[in-house]
Short mmCIF file of C-alpha atoms in Angstrom, two decimals:
data_model
loop_
_atom_site.label_atom_id
_atom_site.label_comp_id
_atom_site.label_asym_id
_atom_site.label_seq_id
_atom_site.Cartn_x
_atom_site.Cartn_y
_atom_site.Cartn_z
CA MET A 1 -13.58 -10.59 -29.51
CA ASP A 2 -13.98 -11.88 -26.25
CA ARG A 3 -15.61 -10.14 -23.53
CA LYS A 4 -12.52 -9.32 -21.66
CA HIS A 5 -11.32 -7.47 -24.69
CA ARG A 6 -14.56 -5.35 -25.44
CA SER A 7 -14.68 -4.57 -22.07
CA ALA A 8 -11.29 -3.04 -21.98
CA ARG A 9 -11.80 -1.38 -25.21
CA ARG A 10 -14.96 0.21 -23.69
CA LEU A 11 -12.72 1.85 -20.64
CA GLY A 12 -10.41 2.96 -23.35
CA THR A 13 -13.08 4.94 -25.63
CA ASP A 14 -14.55 6.27 -22.49
CA GLY A 15 -11.65 8.41 -22.43
CA TRP A 16 -11.25 6.82 -18.80
CA THR A 17 -8.37 4.41 -18.07
CA PRO A 18 -8.57 2.25 -14.49
CA MET A 19 -6.41 2.79 -12.10
CA THR A 20 -3.95 4.87 -14.09
CA GLY A 21 -2.91 6.56 -10.66
CA ILE A 22 -2.70 3.71 -8.22
CA GLY A 23 -3.24 0.38 -9.70
CA VAL A 24 -2.01 -0.13 -13.68
CA GLY A 25 0.96 0.45 -14.86
CA SER A 26 2.73 -0.58 -18.16
CA GLY A 27 2.71 -4.10 -19.52
CA GLY A 28 -0.70 -5.23 -18.16
CA GLY A 29 -4.17 -5.74 -19.40
CA PRO A 30 -5.28 -8.05 -21.92
CA GLY A 31 -2.94 -9.29 -24.21
CA GLY A 32 0.17 -7.91 -22.15
CA THR A 33 2.73 -9.16 -19.79
CA SER A 34 1.02 -10.61 -16.59
CA THR A 35 1.16 -7.40 -14.25
CA VAL A 36 0.21 -9.24 -11.12
CA SER A 37 3.53 -11.56 -11.72
CA THR A 38 5.48 -8.69 -12.70
CA ARG A 39 4.79 -6.61 -9.63
CA ARG A 40 5.06 -9.44 -7.09
CA ARG A 41 8.71 -9.47 -9.17
CA TYR A 42 9.32 -5.91 -8.60
CA ARG A 43 8.06 -5.96 -5.10
CA ARG A 44 10.49 -8.57 -4.21
CA LEU A 45 13.31 -7.03 -5.81
CA LEU A 46 12.44 -3.76 -4.01
CA PHE A 47 12.37 -4.94 -0.53
CA GLY A 48 15.04 -7.40 -1.10
CA SER A 49 17.56 -4.84 -2.42
CA VAL A 50 17.39 -3.01 1.19
CA GLY A 51 16.96 -5.71 3.00
CA LEU A 52 20.25 -7.33 1.45
CA GLY A 53 22.20 -3.99 1.80
CA VAL A 54 21.18 -3.83 5.29
CA ALA A 55 22.52 -7.42 5.94
CA ALA A 56 25.47 -7.34 4.01
CA ASN A 57 26.69 -4.32 6.15
CA VAL A 58 25.86 -5.85 9.48
CA ALA A 59 27.65 -9.00 8.18
CA LEU A 60 30.37 -6.75 6.88
CA ARG A 61 30.82 -4.60 10.33
CA LEU A 62 31.07 -7.96 11.88
CA LEU A 63 34.04 -9.02 9.84
CA SER A 64 35.71 -5.30 10.64
CA TYR A 65 35.22 -4.00 6.66
CA PRO A 66 33.29 -0.76 8.25
CA VAL A 67 33.96 1.03 4.71
CA ALA A 68 32.99 -2.33 2.33
CA ALA A 69 29.83 -2.21 4.45
CA GLU A 70 28.83 1.07 4.15
CA ALA A 71 29.37 0.54 0.49
CA ALA A 72 27.14 -2.76 0.69
CA TYR A 73 24.87 -0.24 2.41
CA TRP A 74 24.09 2.35 0.04
CA VAL A 75 24.27 -0.10 -2.90
CA GLY A 76 20.77 -1.66 -1.66
CA ILE A 77 19.69 1.84 -0.84
CA VAL A 78 20.51 2.99 -4.57
CA GLY A 79 18.95 -0.46 -5.65
CA PHE A 80 15.67 -0.07 -3.69
CA LEU A 81 15.52 3.48 -5.54
CA ALA A 82 16.20 2.28 -8.78
CA VAL A 83 13.32 -0.38 -8.89
CA TRP A 84 11.11 2.17 -7.39
CA GLN A 85 11.77 4.57 -9.97
CA PHE A 86 12.25 2.29 -13.00
CA SER A 87 9.59 -0.22 -12.18
CA PRO A 88 7.84 -0.86 -15.21
CA VAL A 89 4.06 -1.93 -13.14
CA GLN A 90 2.89 0.29 -10.20
CA LEU A 91 4.75 -1.44 -6.91
CA PHE A 92 1.26 -0.68 -4.59
CA ASP A 93 -2.36 -0.02 -5.35
CA GLU A 94 -5.21 1.50 -3.37
CA ARG A 95 -5.53 -1.26 -0.79
CA ASP A 96 -1.50 -0.98 -0.18
CA ALA A 97 -1.83 2.86 0.83
CA GLU A 98 -4.83 2.02 2.85
CA LEU A 99 -2.94 -0.75 5.14
CA GLU A 100 0.04 2.31 4.99
CA ARG A 101 -2.36 4.72 6.09
CA ARG A 102 -4.10 2.77 9.00
CA ALA A 103 -0.68 1.66 10.26
CA SER A 104 0.66 4.85 10.31
CA THR A 105 -2.06 5.97 12.67
CA LEU A 106 -1.29 3.11 14.82
CA THR A 107 2.17 3.87 14.63
CA LEU A 108 1.36 7.56 15.61
CA VAL A 109 -0.83 6.62 18.72
CA ALA A 110 1.64 4.23 20.49
CA ALA A 111 4.23 7.12 19.65
CA ALA A 112 1.78 9.37 21.38
CA VAL A 113 0.91 6.96 23.96
CA VAL A 114 4.93 6.27 24.60
CA LEU A 115 5.54 10.34 24.44
CA VAL A 116 2.82 11.24 26.84
CA LEU A 117 3.74 8.55 29.53
CA GLY A 118 7.11 8.74 29.18
CA ALA A 119 7.70 12.25 29.34
CA SER A 120 5.13 12.75 32.25
CA GLY A 121 6.61 9.69 34.27
CA ALA A 122 10.19 10.98 33.64
CA ARG A 123 9.20 14.34 35.08
CA THR A 124 7.35 13.04 38.09
CA LEU A 125 10.03 10.48 39.03
CA GLY A 126 12.96 13.00 38.54
CA ALA A 127 10.90 15.77 40.82
CA LEU A 128 10.28 13.02 43.59
CA GLY A 129 13.97 12.48 43.52
CA VAL A 130 12.79 8.78 42.64
CA TYR A 131 14.72 8.10 39.51
CA ASP A 132 16.55 10.46 37.14
CA ALA A 133 16.13 9.56 33.64
CA PRO A 134 19.39 8.79 31.82
CA PRO A 135 20.24 11.56 28.71
CA PHE A 136 19.53 8.69 26.53
CA VAL A 137 15.45 8.41 27.75
CA GLU A 138 15.35 12.36 27.30
CA GLY A 139 16.88 11.93 23.52
CA VAL A 140 14.39 9.48 22.79
CA LEU A 141 11.61 11.78 24.13
CA TYR A 142 12.52 14.48 22.26
CA GLY A 143 13.07 12.21 18.85
CA TYR A 144 9.22 11.42 19.45
CA VAL A 145 8.81 15.24 20.15
CA GLY A 146 10.54 15.66 16.88
CA LEU A 147 8.24 12.58 15.15
CA PHE A 148 5.19 14.75 15.95
CA VAL A 149 6.92 18.29 14.56
CA VAL A 150 7.76 16.37 11.63
CA PHE A 151 3.97 15.15 11.10
CA ALA A 152 2.41 18.45 11.86
CA VAL A 153 4.18 19.98 9.10
CA ALA A 154 3.54 16.96 6.78
CA TYR A 155 -0.37 17.23 7.54
CA GLY A 156 -0.38 20.88 7.24
CA TRP A 157 1.44 20.88 3.44
CA VAL A 158 -0.99 18.25 2.37
CA SER A 159 -3.60 20.05 3.43
CA TRP A 160 -2.80 23.28 1.85
CA THR A 161 -2.01 21.31 -1.30
CA ARG A 162 -5.08 19.07 -1.50
CA MET B 1 -20.20 -3.78 2.65
CA ASN B 2 -21.98 -6.46 0.49
CA ASN B 3 -20.79 -7.26 -2.95
CA ASP B 4 -21.60 -9.64 -5.99
CA VAL B 5 -17.91 -9.51 -7.28
CA ARG B 6 -16.88 -13.03 -6.05
CA ALA B 7 -20.14 -14.24 -7.89
CA ARG B 8 -19.91 -12.30 -11.63
CA ARG B 9 -15.99 -13.02 -11.45
CA GLU B 10 -16.89 -17.01 -11.02
CA GLU B 11 -19.37 -16.42 -13.73
CA ARG B 12 -16.61 -15.44 -16.45
CA GLY B 13 -14.69 -18.08 -15.23
CA LEU B 14 -11.89 -15.67 -14.06
CA SER B 15 -9.34 -16.15 -11.16
CA GLN B 16 -8.86 -13.50 -8.70
CA ALA B 17 -5.42 -12.68 -10.16
CA GLY B 18 -7.24 -12.57 -13.74
CA LEU B 19 -9.80 -10.21 -12.23
CA ALA B 20 -6.96 -8.35 -10.63
CA GLU B 21 -4.88 -7.88 -13.67
CA GLU B 22 -7.82 -6.44 -15.54
CA VAL B 23 -8.68 -3.90 -12.85
CA GLY B 24 -5.04 -2.94 -12.48
CA VAL B 25 -4.70 -3.98 -8.62
CA THR B 26 -3.46 -6.81 -6.72
CA ARG B 27 -4.93 -10.10 -6.14
CA GLN B 28 -4.73 -9.44 -2.65
CA THR B 29 -7.22 -5.90 -3.04
CA ILE B 30 -9.58 -8.40 -5.12
CA ASN B 31 -9.46 -10.88 -2.29
CA SER B 32 -10.28 -8.56 0.36
CA ILE B 33 -12.99 -7.01 -1.78
CA GLU B 34 -14.67 -10.53 -2.14
CA ARG B 35 -14.72 -10.82 1.43
CA GLY B 36 -16.00 -7.75 2.51
CA ARG B 37 -12.86 -7.09 4.33
CA TYR B 38 -11.98 -3.97 2.04
CA ASP B 39 -14.34 -1.06 0.38
CA PRO B 40 -12.82 -0.10 -2.45
CA SER B 41 -12.05 3.32 -4.25
CA LEU B 42 -14.99 5.26 -6.27
CA GLU B 43 -12.06 4.71 -9.11
CA LEU B 44 -11.79 0.84 -8.49
CA ALA B 45 -15.67 0.68 -8.18
CA PHE B 46 -15.85 2.10 -11.63
CA ALA B 47 -13.50 -0.18 -13.10
CA LEU B 48 -14.92 -3.24 -11.48
CA ALA B 49 -18.78 -1.93 -12.92
CA ALA B 50 -17.35 -1.45 -16.03
CA PHE B 51 -15.29 -4.65 -16.29
CA PHE B 52 -18.51 -6.45 -15.48
CA GLU B 53 -20.84 -4.05 -17.33
CA CYS B 54 -23.00 -3.20 -14.69
CA ARG B 55 -23.92 -0.29 -12.38
CA ILE B 56 -21.71 0.06 -9.40
CA GLU B 57 -24.94 -0.65 -7.34
CA ASP B 58 -25.70 -3.85 -8.98
CA LEU B 59 -22.45 -4.76 -7.58
CA PHE B 60 -22.23 -3.15 -4.30
CA ASP B 61 -24.96 -2.95 -1.68
CA PRO B 62 -24.09 -0.19 0.76
CA ASP B 63 -26.58 -1.58 3.53
CA GLY B 64 -24.66 -4.56 3.88
CA ASP B 65 -21.70 -5.99 5.77
CA GLU B 66 -20.18 -9.37 4.81
CA ALA B 67 -17.14 -9.26 6.83
CA GLU B 68 -15.73 -12.60 8.00
#
């Protein structure tokens, strides 16, 4: 038995399987199918499904087939969910989670800057009579407020459950 | 964080994809670790140490930073 097989067996007999929560899915490991290529294929399917659904939705709406457009959109969404749910391998690993966490933080910072400057600016300009922000802008700002409310609730929930 | 992953992987004649498959992460994760751009979780560090049959501290040096 070569080194990699011994190594894998040792992991197994220690009662510990590497990365079960975030990396390894079925079908990988020594002697198994290629987890890396399978993961790549399923990730393409995952994003391709929703991408095609959205593209078909836009195209069909432009061609004045609104019902078919929504049907195509939902086929894409269902495809996404199906791949996500039934993929034989883990589609994302810990680095993906770290990237997602950092991107989320940057998104929140950008939203906070827009909300703080936008809300204050709109109020100030309105009070000075220089510019009255249209309801659309107000709606966008309330949307950002909603985003932070959702974040606060999610943060509280995660803190409570961990 | 400095690490010895690339040297040990090449010693065994493994590709990044091969090592990734062995420890159950993506090739990009192995690449990022080797370049010092990503510090693995404790779980992954244990998986790498077990695969290379060494201790975590033989593989990773917390005093160094070789990020490019």
